[in-house]
mmCIF file of C-alpha atoms and ligand atoms in Angstrom:
data_model
loop_
_atom_site.group_PDB
_atom_site.id
_atom_site.type_symbol
_atom_site.label_atom_id
_atom_site.label_comp_id
_atom_site.label_asym_id
_atom_site.label_seq_id
_atom_site.Cartn_x
_atom_site.Cartn_y
_atom_site.Cartn_z
ATOM 1 C CA UNK A 1 -4.705 -33.333 18.617
ATOM 2 C CA UNK A 2 -4.640 -29.265 20.155
ATOM 3 C CA UNK A 3 -2.288 -27.008 17.801
ATOM 4 C CA UNK A 4 -0.672 -27.477 14.995
ATOM 5 C CA UNK A 5 1.900 -25.146 13.777
ATOM 6 C CA UNK A 6 2.465 -25.191 9.860
ATOM 7 C CA UNK A 7 5.819 -23.223 8.507
ATOM 8 C CA UNK A 8 6.951 -22.688 5.130
ATOM 9 C CA UNK A 9 10.359 -22.825 4.399
ATOM 10 C CA UNK A 10 12.095 -21.918 1.344
ATOM 11 C CA UNK A 11 16.248 -21.969 1.530
ATOM 12 C CA UNK A 12 16.381 -21.840 5.410
ATOM 13 C CA UNK A 13 19.113 -24.396 5.944
ATOM 14 C CA UNK A 14 21.269 -22.661 7.934
ATOM 15 C CA UNK A 15 18.063 -21.795 10.161
ATOM 16 C CA UNK A 16 16.263 -24.801 10.428
ATOM 17 C CA UNK A 17 18.380 -26.750 13.264
ATOM 18 C CA UNK A 18 17.834 -24.035 15.759
ATOM 19 C CA UNK A 19 14.148 -23.269 14.694
ATOM 20 C CA UNK A 20 13.621 -27.022 15.341
ATOM 21 C CA UNK A 21 15.350 -26.617 18.955
ATOM 22 C CA UNK A 22 13.705 -24.393 20.196
ATOM 23 C CA UNK A 23 10.438 -24.689 18.474
ATOM 24 C CA UNK A 24 10.740 -28.092 20.518
ATOM 25 C CA UNK A 25 11.253 -26.967 23.576
ATOM 26 C CA UNK A 26 8.680 -24.190 23.535
ATOM 27 C CA UNK A 27 6.134 -26.101 22.417
ATOM 28 C CA UNK A 28 6.728 -29.218 24.858
ATOM 29 C CA UNK A 29 6.562 -26.739 27.593
ATOM 30 C CA UNK A 30 3.135 -25.604 26.944
ATOM 31 C CA UNK A 31 2.167 -29.025 27.681
ATOM 32 C CA UNK A 32 -0.402 -29.331 25.191
ATOM 33 C CA UNK A 33 -0.793 -31.691 21.933
ATOM 34 C CA UNK A 34 1.174 -30.838 19.021
ATOM 35 C CA UNK A 35 2.706 -31.275 15.407
ATOM 36 C CA UNK A 36 4.529 -29.196 13.669
ATOM 37 C CA UNK A 37 3.781 -29.115 9.354
ATOM 38 C CA UNK A 38 7.088 -27.659 7.614
ATOM 39 C CA UNK A 39 6.511 -27.112 3.912
ATOM 40 C CA UNK A 40 9.192 -26.956 1.660
ATOM 41 C CA UNK A 41 8.603 -24.679 -0.652
ATOM 42 C CA UNK A 42 10.607 -25.584 -3.449
ATOM 43 C CA UNK A 43 14.522 -25.257 -1.422
ATOM 44 C CA UNK A 44 17.565 -25.472 -3.616
ATOM 45 C CA UNK A 45 19.559 -25.941 -1.171
ATOM 46 C CA UNK A 46 19.641 -28.177 2.141
ATOM 47 C CA UNK A 47 16.433 -27.806 3.471
ATOM 48 C CA UNK A 48 14.764 -30.652 2.203
ATOM 49 C CA UNK A 49 16.835 -33.311 4.189
ATOM 50 C CA UNK A 50 17.217 -31.636 6.925
ATOM 51 C CA UNK A 51 13.650 -31.637 7.285
ATOM 52 C CA UNK A 52 13.380 -35.195 6.200
ATOM 53 C CA UNK A 53 15.913 -36.030 9.200
ATOM 54 C CA UNK A 54 13.361 -33.873 11.461
ATOM 55 C CA UNK A 55 10.318 -35.979 10.387
ATOM 56 C CA UNK A 56 12.634 -38.999 11.577
ATOM 57 C CA UNK A 57 13.133 -37.479 14.778
ATOM 58 C CA UNK A 58 9.998 -37.119 16.146
ATOM 59 C CA UNK A 59 6.483 -38.195 15.226
ATOM 60 C CA UNK A 60 4.848 -35.377 15.681
ATOM 61 C CA UNK A 61 6.835 -33.707 12.575
ATOM 62 C CA UNK A 62 5.562 -33.361 9.289
ATOM 63 C CA UNK A 63 6.473 -31.961 5.858
ATOM 64 C CA UNK A 64 4.806 -31.140 2.663
ATOM 65 C CA UNK A 65 7.659 -30.715 -0.150
ATOM 66 C CA UNK A 66 6.425 -28.766 -3.444
ATOM 67 C CA UNK A 67 7.296 -30.034 -6.774
ATOM 68 C CA UNK A 68 8.708 -25.958 -7.445
ATOM 69 C CA UNK A 69 8.807 -23.066 -5.568
ATOM 70 C CA UNK A 70 4.745 -22.311 -5.229
ATOM 71 C CA UNK A 71 5.154 -18.864 -2.136
ATOM 72 C CA UNK A 72 5.193 -18.305 1.383
ATOM 73 C CA UNK A 73 0.926 -17.744 1.412
ATOM 74 C CA UNK A 74 0.961 -20.991 -0.740
ATOM 75 C CA UNK A 75 2.764 -23.258 1.161
ATOM 76 C CA UNK A 76 0.799 -21.922 4.284
ATOM 77 C CA UNK A 77 -2.603 -23.361 2.683
ATOM 78 C CA UNK A 78 -0.988 -26.640 2.057
ATOM 79 C CA UNK A 79 -0.030 -26.802 5.709
ATOM 80 C CA UNK A 80 -3.512 -25.777 6.602
ATOM 81 C CA UNK A 81 -5.148 -28.278 4.042
ATOM 82 C CA UNK A 82 -3.376 -30.583 5.859
ATOM 83 C CA UNK A 83 -3.570 -29.439 10.122
ATOM 84 C CA UNK A 84 -5.152 -31.803 12.329
ATOM 85 C CA UNK A 85 -4.893 -29.151 15.306
ATOM 86 C CA UNK A 86 -7.716 -27.214 16.868
ATOM 87 C CA UNK A 87 -5.747 -24.157 16.908
ATOM 88 C CA UNK A 88 -2.709 -23.135 14.291
ATOM 89 C CA UNK A 89 -0.435 -21.349 14.676
ATOM 90 C CA UNK A 90 2.188 -20.153 11.810
ATOM 91 C CA UNK A 91 5.040 -18.972 11.830
ATOM 92 C CA UNK A 92 8.134 -17.648 9.231
ATOM 93 C CA UNK A 93 11.678 -20.283 9.835
ATOM 94 C CA UNK A 94 14.024 -17.818 10.097
ATOM 95 C CA UNK A 95 13.865 -17.361 13.482
ATOM 96 C CA UNK A 96 12.053 -13.594 13.100
ATOM 97 C CA UNK A 97 9.923 -14.767 15.163
ATOM 98 C CA UNK A 98 10.705 -16.398 17.931
ATOM 99 C CA UNK A 99 8.690 -19.814 18.722
ATOM 100 C CA UNK A 100 9.321 -18.721 22.321
ATOM 101 C CA UNK A 101 6.049 -16.079 21.604
ATOM 102 C CA UNK A 102 3.679 -19.206 20.624
ATOM 103 C CA UNK A 103 2.632 -19.091 23.998
ATOM 104 C CA UNK A 104 1.086 -15.715 24.284
ATOM 105 C CA UNK A 105 -1.133 -16.628 20.669
ATOM 106 C CA UNK A 106 -1.824 -19.596 22.261
ATOM 107 C CA UNK A 107 -3.672 -17.759 25.775
ATOM 108 C CA UNK A 108 -5.232 -15.117 23.832
ATOM 109 C CA UNK A 109 -7.313 -18.136 21.426
ATOM 110 C CA UNK A 110 -7.849 -19.726 25.079
ATOM 111 C CA UNK A 111 -9.473 -16.273 26.250
ATOM 112 C CA UNK A 112 -11.958 -16.538 23.174
ATOM 113 C CA UNK A 113 -10.365 -15.013 20.128
ATOM 114 C CA UNK A 114 -10.444 -16.518 17.421
ATOM 115 C CA UNK A 115 -7.875 -14.797 15.174
ATOM 116 C CA UNK A 116 -5.521 -13.638 16.730
ATOM 117 C CA UNK A 117 -2.449 -11.604 15.210
ATOM 118 C CA UNK A 118 0.904 -10.788 16.073
ATOM 119 C CA UNK A 119 2.074 -6.965 15.973
ATOM 120 C CA UNK A 120 6.022 -6.431 16.058
ATOM 121 C CA UNK A 121 7.155 -4.730 19.517
ATOM 122 C CA UNK A 122 10.480 -3.528 17.554
ATOM 123 C CA UNK A 123 10.891 -4.805 14.249
ATOM 124 C CA UNK A 124 14.548 -5.666 13.479
ATOM 125 C CA UNK A 125 14.461 -5.211 9.356
ATOM 126 C CA UNK A 126 15.792 -1.989 7.424
ATOM 127 C CA UNK A 127 14.976 0.747 7.065
ATOM 128 C CA UNK A 128 14.357 -0.213 3.172
ATOM 129 C CA UNK A 129 11.517 -2.741 4.367
ATOM 130 C CA UNK A 130 10.523 -0.511 7.587
ATOM 131 C CA UNK A 131 9.073 2.280 5.963
ATOM 132 C CA UNK A 132 7.593 0.884 3.075
ATOM 133 C CA UNK A 133 5.795 -1.472 5.315
ATOM 134 C CA UNK A 134 4.152 1.577 6.796
ATOM 135 C CA UNK A 135 3.171 2.781 3.729
ATOM 136 C CA UNK A 136 1.533 -0.300 2.797
ATOM 137 C CA UNK A 137 -0.079 -0.805 6.369
ATOM 138 C CA UNK A 138 -1.409 3.045 5.836
ATOM 139 C CA UNK A 139 -3.050 2.464 2.800
ATOM 140 C CA UNK A 140 -4.779 -0.910 3.559
ATOM 141 C CA UNK A 141 -6.296 0.822 6.678
ATOM 142 C CA UNK A 142 -7.667 3.557 4.081
ATOM 143 C CA UNK A 143 -9.245 1.252 1.358
ATOM 144 C CA UNK A 144 -10.079 -2.119 3.172
ATOM 145 C CA UNK A 145 -12.135 -2.775 5.832
ATOM 146 C CA UNK A 146 -9.135 -4.387 7.247
ATOM 147 C CA UNK A 147 -8.028 -3.550 10.600
ATOM 148 C CA UNK A 148 -4.436 -4.751 11.985
ATOM 149 C CA UNK A 149 -1.412 -3.008 13.655
ATOM 150 C CA UNK A 150 1.083 -4.983 11.438
ATOM 151 C CA UNK A 151 -0.189 -7.267 8.550
ATOM 152 C CA UNK A 152 3.399 -8.216 7.522
ATOM 153 C CA UNK A 153 3.878 -10.251 10.638
ATOM 154 C CA UNK A 154 3.011 -13.834 10.162
ATOM 155 C CA UNK A 155 3.586 -15.092 14.047
ATOM 156 C CA UNK A 156 -0.439 -15.489 14.173
ATOM 157 C CA UNK A 157 -2.605 -17.941 15.094
ATOM 158 C CA UNK A 158 -5.740 -18.981 13.899
ATOM 159 C CA UNK A 159 -9.157 -21.086 15.441
ATOM 160 C CA UNK A 160 -9.896 -24.362 13.103
ATOM 161 C CA UNK A 161 -12.660 -22.616 11.922
ATOM 162 C CA UNK A 162 -11.020 -20.003 10.547
ATOM 163 C CA UNK A 163 -8.256 -22.017 8.944
ATOM 164 C CA UNK A 164 -11.372 -24.373 7.019
ATOM 165 C CA UNK A 165 -13.026 -21.254 5.801
ATOM 166 C CA UNK A 166 -9.654 -19.745 3.884
ATOM 167 C CA UNK A 167 -8.667 -23.459 2.593
ATOM 168 C CA UNK A 168 -12.107 -23.686 1.060
ATOM 169 C CA UNK A 169 -11.548 -20.041 -0.706
ATOM 170 C CA UNK A 170 -11.060 -20.945 -4.656
ATOM 171 C CA UNK A 171 -8.752 -18.176 -4.625
ATOM 172 C CA UNK A 172 -5.614 -17.333 -5.894
ATOM 173 C CA UNK A 173 -2.499 -15.171 -4.380
ATOM 174 C CA UNK A 174 -3.929 -14.362 -1.358
ATOM 175 C CA UNK A 175 -2.874 -12.794 1.657
ATOM 176 C CA UNK A 176 -3.418 -15.341 4.668
ATOM 177 C CA UNK A 177 -3.797 -12.890 7.745
ATOM 178 C CA UNK A 178 -5.720 -10.461 5.807
ATOM 179 C CA UNK A 179 -8.625 -13.580 4.452
ATOM 180 C CA UNK A 180 -8.354 -14.267 7.929
ATOM 181 C CA UNK A 181 -9.481 -11.687 9.689
ATOM 182 C CA UNK A 182 -12.330 -11.137 6.945
ATOM 183 C CA UNK A 183 -13.401 -14.562 8.335
ATOM 184 C CA UNK A 184 -12.811 -13.807 11.983
ATOM 185 C CA UNK A 185 -15.957 -12.688 14.414
ATOM 186 C CA UNK A 186 -14.111 -12.270 17.592
ATOM 187 C CA UNK A 187 -9.685 -11.260 16.412
ATOM 188 C CA UNK A 188 -7.369 -9.826 18.390
ATOM 189 C CA UNK A 189 -3.678 -8.680 18.908
ATOM 190 C CA UNK A 190 -0.751 -9.115 21.114
ATOM 191 C CA UNK A 191 2.693 -7.271 20.968
ATOM 192 C CA UNK A 192 5.374 -10.265 20.047
ATOM 193 C CA UNK A 193 9.068 -10.107 20.105
ATOM 194 C CA UNK A 194 11.138 -9.929 16.807
ATOM 195 C CA UNK A 195 14.611 -10.411 15.822
ATOM 196 C CA UNK A 196 16.611 -9.557 12.788
ATOM 197 C CA UNK A 197 16.804 -12.537 10.370
ATOM 198 C CA UNK A 198 19.087 -15.782 12.134
ATOM 199 C CA UNK A 199 21.026 -16.690 8.758
ATOM 200 C CA UNK A 200 20.283 -16.433 5.064
ATOM 201 C CA UNK A 201 18.761 -13.397 3.263
ATOM 202 C CA UNK A 202 15.288 -12.075 3.222
ATOM 203 C CA UNK A 203 13.514 -13.982 0.048
ATOM 204 C CA UNK A 204 11.285 -11.193 -0.722
ATOM 205 C CA UNK A 205 13.063 -8.283 -3.562
ATOM 206 C CA UNK A 206 11.205 -5.355 -3.886
ATOM 207 C CA UNK A 207 9.254 -6.485 -7.198
ATOM 208 C CA UNK A 208 8.122 -9.367 -4.933
ATOM 209 C CA UNK A 209 7.119 -7.533 -2.065
ATOM 210 C CA UNK A 210 5.255 -4.990 -4.280
ATOM 211 C CA UNK A 211 3.274 -7.544 -5.912
ATOM 212 C CA UNK A 212 2.562 -8.861 -2.612
ATOM 213 C CA UNK A 213 0.637 -5.730 -1.736
ATOM 214 C CA UNK A 214 -1.064 -5.615 -4.593
ATOM 215 C CA UNK A 215 -2.541 -8.638 -4.351
ATOM 216 C CA UNK A 216 -3.614 -7.321 -0.401
ATOM 217 C CA UNK A 217 -5.246 -4.011 -2.299
ATOM 218 C CA UNK A 218 -6.865 -5.966 -5.184
ATOM 219 C CA UNK A 219 -7.885 -9.128 -3.166
ATOM 220 C CA UNK A 220 -9.942 -7.160 -0.701
ATOM 221 C CA UNK A 221 -11.283 -3.928 -1.826
ATOM 222 C CA UNK A 222 -12.639 -2.416 -5.035
ATOM 223 C CA UNK A 223 -11.441 1.010 -4.184
ATOM 224 C CA UNK A 224 -8.731 1.477 -6.370
ATOM 225 C CA UNK A 225 -11.261 0.957 -8.858
ATOM 226 C CA UNK A 226 -13.674 3.451 -7.496
ATOM 227 C CA UNK A 227 -10.866 6.320 -6.988
ATOM 228 C CA UNK A 228 -9.922 5.738 -10.480
ATOM 229 C CA UNK A 229 -13.426 6.333 -12.036
ATOM 230 C CA UNK A 230 -13.531 9.502 -9.499
ATOM 231 C CA UNK A 231 -10.523 10.681 -10.894
ATOM 232 C CA UNK A 232 -11.506 10.136 -14.230
ATOM 233 C CA UNK A 233 -14.731 12.446 -13.953
ATOM 234 C CA UNK A 234 -12.705 14.732 -12.227
ATOM 235 C CA UNK A 235 -10.080 14.899 -14.864
ATOM 236 C CA UNK A 236 -12.733 15.036 -17.600
ATOM 237 C CA UNK A 237 -14.670 17.855 -16.490
ATOM 238 C CA UNK A 238 -11.502 20.086 -16.575
ATOM 239 C CA UNK A 239 -9.977 18.594 -20.010
ATOM 240 C CA UNK A 240 -14.129 19.915 -20.826
ATOM 241 C CA UNK A 241 -13.489 23.640 -18.891
ATOM 242 C CA UNK A 242 -9.934 23.307 -21.050
ATOM 243 C CA UNK A 243 -11.540 22.252 -25.010
ATOM 244 C CA UNK A 244 -14.309 25.528 -24.017
ATOM 245 C CA UNK A 245 -11.384 27.889 -23.374
ATOM 246 C CA UNK A 246 -9.238 27.246 -25.920
ATOM 247 C CA UNK A 247 -12.552 27.095 -28.094
ATOM 248 C CA UNK A 248 -13.634 30.267 -27.321
ATOM 249 C CA UNK A 249 -9.949 31.783 -28.122
ATOM 250 C CA UNK A 250 -9.934 30.172 -31.367
ATOM 251 C CA UNK A 251 -13.192 32.000 -32.528
ATOM 252 C CA UNK A 252 -12.550 35.148 -31.424
ATOM 253 C CA UNK A 253 -8.790 35.795 -31.537
ATOM 254 C CA UNK A 254 -7.887 33.738 -34.097
ATOM 255 C CA UNK A 255 -5.664 30.699 -34.265
ATOM 256 C CA UNK A 256 -2.557 30.653 -31.598
ATOM 257 C CA UNK A 257 0.651 28.080 -31.465
ATOM 258 C CA UNK A 258 1.723 29.352 -27.988
ATOM 259 C CA UNK A 259 1.223 27.343 -24.910
ATOM 260 C CA UNK A 260 1.549 24.468 -27.347
ATOM 261 C CA UNK A 261 3.622 22.552 -24.526
ATOM 262 C CA UNK A 262 1.488 23.094 -22.067
ATOM 263 C CA UNK A 263 -0.746 21.343 -24.004
ATOM 264 C CA UNK A 264 1.132 18.378 -24.405
ATOM 265 C CA UNK A 265 2.281 18.394 -20.662
ATOM 266 C CA UNK A 266 -2.079 18.162 -20.304
ATOM 267 C CA UNK A 267 -1.938 15.478 -22.719
ATOM 268 C CA UNK A 268 0.512 13.791 -20.929
ATOM 269 C CA UNK A 269 -0.919 13.779 -17.820
ATOM 270 C CA UNK A 270 -4.421 12.607 -19.285
ATOM 271 C CA UNK A 271 -2.679 9.402 -21.071
ATOM 272 C CA UNK A 272 -0.344 8.397 -17.977
ATOM 273 C CA UNK A 273 -3.812 8.440 -16.091
ATOM 274 C CA UNK A 274 -5.576 6.300 -19.143
ATOM 275 C CA UNK A 275 -2.701 4.142 -18.618
ATOM 276 C CA UNK A 276 -2.727 3.792 -14.739
ATOM 277 C CA UNK A 277 -6.768 2.625 -15.869
ATOM 278 C CA UNK A 278 -5.710 0.610 -17.694
ATOM 279 C CA UNK A 279 -2.840 -1.594 -15.605
ATOM 280 C CA UNK A 280 -5.263 -1.554 -12.604
ATOM 281 C CA UNK A 281 -8.246 -2.924 -14.700
ATOM 282 C CA UNK A 282 -5.333 -5.507 -15.445
ATOM 283 C CA UNK A 283 -4.888 -6.309 -12.104
ATOM 284 C CA UNK A 284 -8.254 -7.497 -11.589
ATOM 285 C CA UNK A 285 -8.640 -8.832 -14.109
ATOM 286 C CA UNK A 286 -5.645 -10.751 -13.878
ATOM 287 C CA UNK A 287 -7.038 -12.186 -10.376
ATOM 288 C CA UNK A 288 -10.359 -13.268 -12.486
ATOM 289 C CA UNK A 289 -7.824 -15.329 -15.266
ATOM 290 C CA UNK A 290 -6.480 -17.118 -12.528
ATOM 291 C CA UNK A 291 -9.616 -18.409 -10.862
ATOM 292 C CA UNK A 292 -11.094 -19.248 -14.100
ATOM 293 C CA UNK A 293 -7.978 -21.646 -15.517
ATOM 294 C CA UNK A 294 -8.363 -23.451 -12.454
ATOM 295 C CA UNK A 295 -5.042 -24.388 -12.349
ATOM 296 C CA UNK A 296 -3.459 -26.637 -9.026
ATOM 297 C CA UNK A 297 -2.128 -24.225 -6.761
ATOM 298 C CA UNK A 298 0.561 -26.255 -5.923
ATOM 299 C CA UNK A 299 2.294 -29.749 -6.873
ATOM 300 C CA UNK A 300 3.377 -31.784 -3.958
ATOM 301 C CA UNK A 301 6.445 -34.006 -4.413
ATOM 302 C CA UNK A 302 5.745 -35.688 -1.710
ATOM 303 C CA UNK A 303 4.572 -35.981 1.825
ATOM 304 C CA UNK A 304 6.167 -37.061 5.009
ATOM 305 C CA UNK A 305 5.068 -38.197 8.172
ATOM 306 C CA UNK A 306 0.958 -38.251 7.657
ATOM 307 C CA UNK A 307 -0.467 -41.691 8.982
ATOM 308 C CA UNK A 308 -1.012 -44.170 5.868
ATOM 309 C CA UNK A 309 1.162 -41.352 3.107
HETATM 310 N N1 UDP B 1 9.025 -18.192 2.128
HETATM 311 C C1 UDP B 1 8.759 -19.702 1.720
HETATM 312 N N2 UDP B 1 8.339 -19.502 -0.080
HETATM 313 C C2 UDP B 1 8.995 -18.034 -0.512
HETATM 314 C C3 UDP B 1 9.337 -17.218 0.094
HETATM 315 C C4 UDP B 1 9.425 -17.061 1.363
HETATM 316 O O1 UDP B 1 8.224 -20.358 1.880
HETATM 317 O O2 UDP B 1 8.746 -18.264 -2.347
HETATM 318 C C5 UDP B 1 9.623 -18.522 3.333
HETATM 319 C C6 UDP B 1 10.564 -18.309 3.977
HETATM 320 O O3 UDP B 1 11.483 -19.475 4.034
HETATM 321 C C7 UDP B 1 10.258 -17.814 5.997
HETATM 322 C C8 UDP B 1 8.919 -17.099 5.259
HETATM 323 O O4 UDP B 1 8.664 -17.839 4.246
HETATM 324 O O5 UDP B 1 10.224 -18.713 6.404
HETATM 325 C C9 UDP B 1 9.228 -15.416 5.388
HETATM 326 O O6 UDP B 1 10.130 -15.102 4.314
HETATM 327 P P1 UDP B 1 11.146 -14.216 4.507
HETATM 328 O O7 UDP B 1 12.047 -13.990 5.995
HETATM 329 O O8 UDP B 1 11.877 -14.238 3.388
HETATM 330 O O9 UDP B 1 10.340 -12.264 4.230
HETATM 331 P P2 UDP B 1 10.635 -11.487 5.042
HETATM 332 O O10 UDP B 1 11.120 -11.712 6.378
HETATM 333 O O11 UDP B 1 11.993 -10.547 4.193
HETATM 334 O O12 UDP B 1 9.519 -10.707 5.066
HETATM 335 MG MG1 MG B 2 11.728 -12.616 7.394
#
């Protein structure tokens, strides 16, 4: 098997028929042997049944049916654990990543690159999605050693050895493109088209997006903790100076109550700084907690189309 395509699916019934048709057409025209693994991430619509039909139509179609909703990246991991291709492609099920663009990625892999990321030429999402995304791309660039133009683009291709390394990682809540980048010896990027969501709505709300980006930052760098320690250090120097001044005034000018609100303001600032610090440590401790618990990352209800299963 030369190419495996892994597609996470969560409530995408309206997109699947067109996706399947365009994917088959595009992959058949490349002329390499290929398979597709759909991972049904606990869809509550008809996605499961539709995928089952696809698997009946062609024997290079495989389906992993999850017991519940475990998240896009976990779904991709489950697919990765069962691929048989030498090159693995990921893409979204909502047709935002045109299947016709897969060839571009595969050509780049043939040139010898082991992790090929797509970056979206013209991103077709709302401003509400694009601007926060610019901010997190910027933060990731400053805080981690991961260099990519467009971390949010899931149209990507990996050499088998990268995928093998990813599935050996015993982490929870991982961010696959970034993880792949850290394992790659020769990463590359190509420009890809992007479309507006074909049907249905985005599965990410603001909260989920914030969580995903916390995972990205805390999973790949300790810089936030270091920045925090430094801030705490500077704040304590400033506080020390303030205490010195106030003591001086207390002894040489007598007790005074003016400026009490200024002091409150300073106190509130310092307390909030402390709270951020506790939260930050909590993020890292939470990651450790999840790994220590060692619960299964996902639970499979059924697999379809895999040999002997
Ligand atoms: N997805 C998933 N599980 C989830 C959320 C999303 O498998 O819990 C899939 C979804 O079906 C789609 C892909 O991940 O194929 C990307 O999701 P979406 O298009 O909603 O994200 P966006 O494009 O808005 O970032
Ligand atoms: Mg989408």
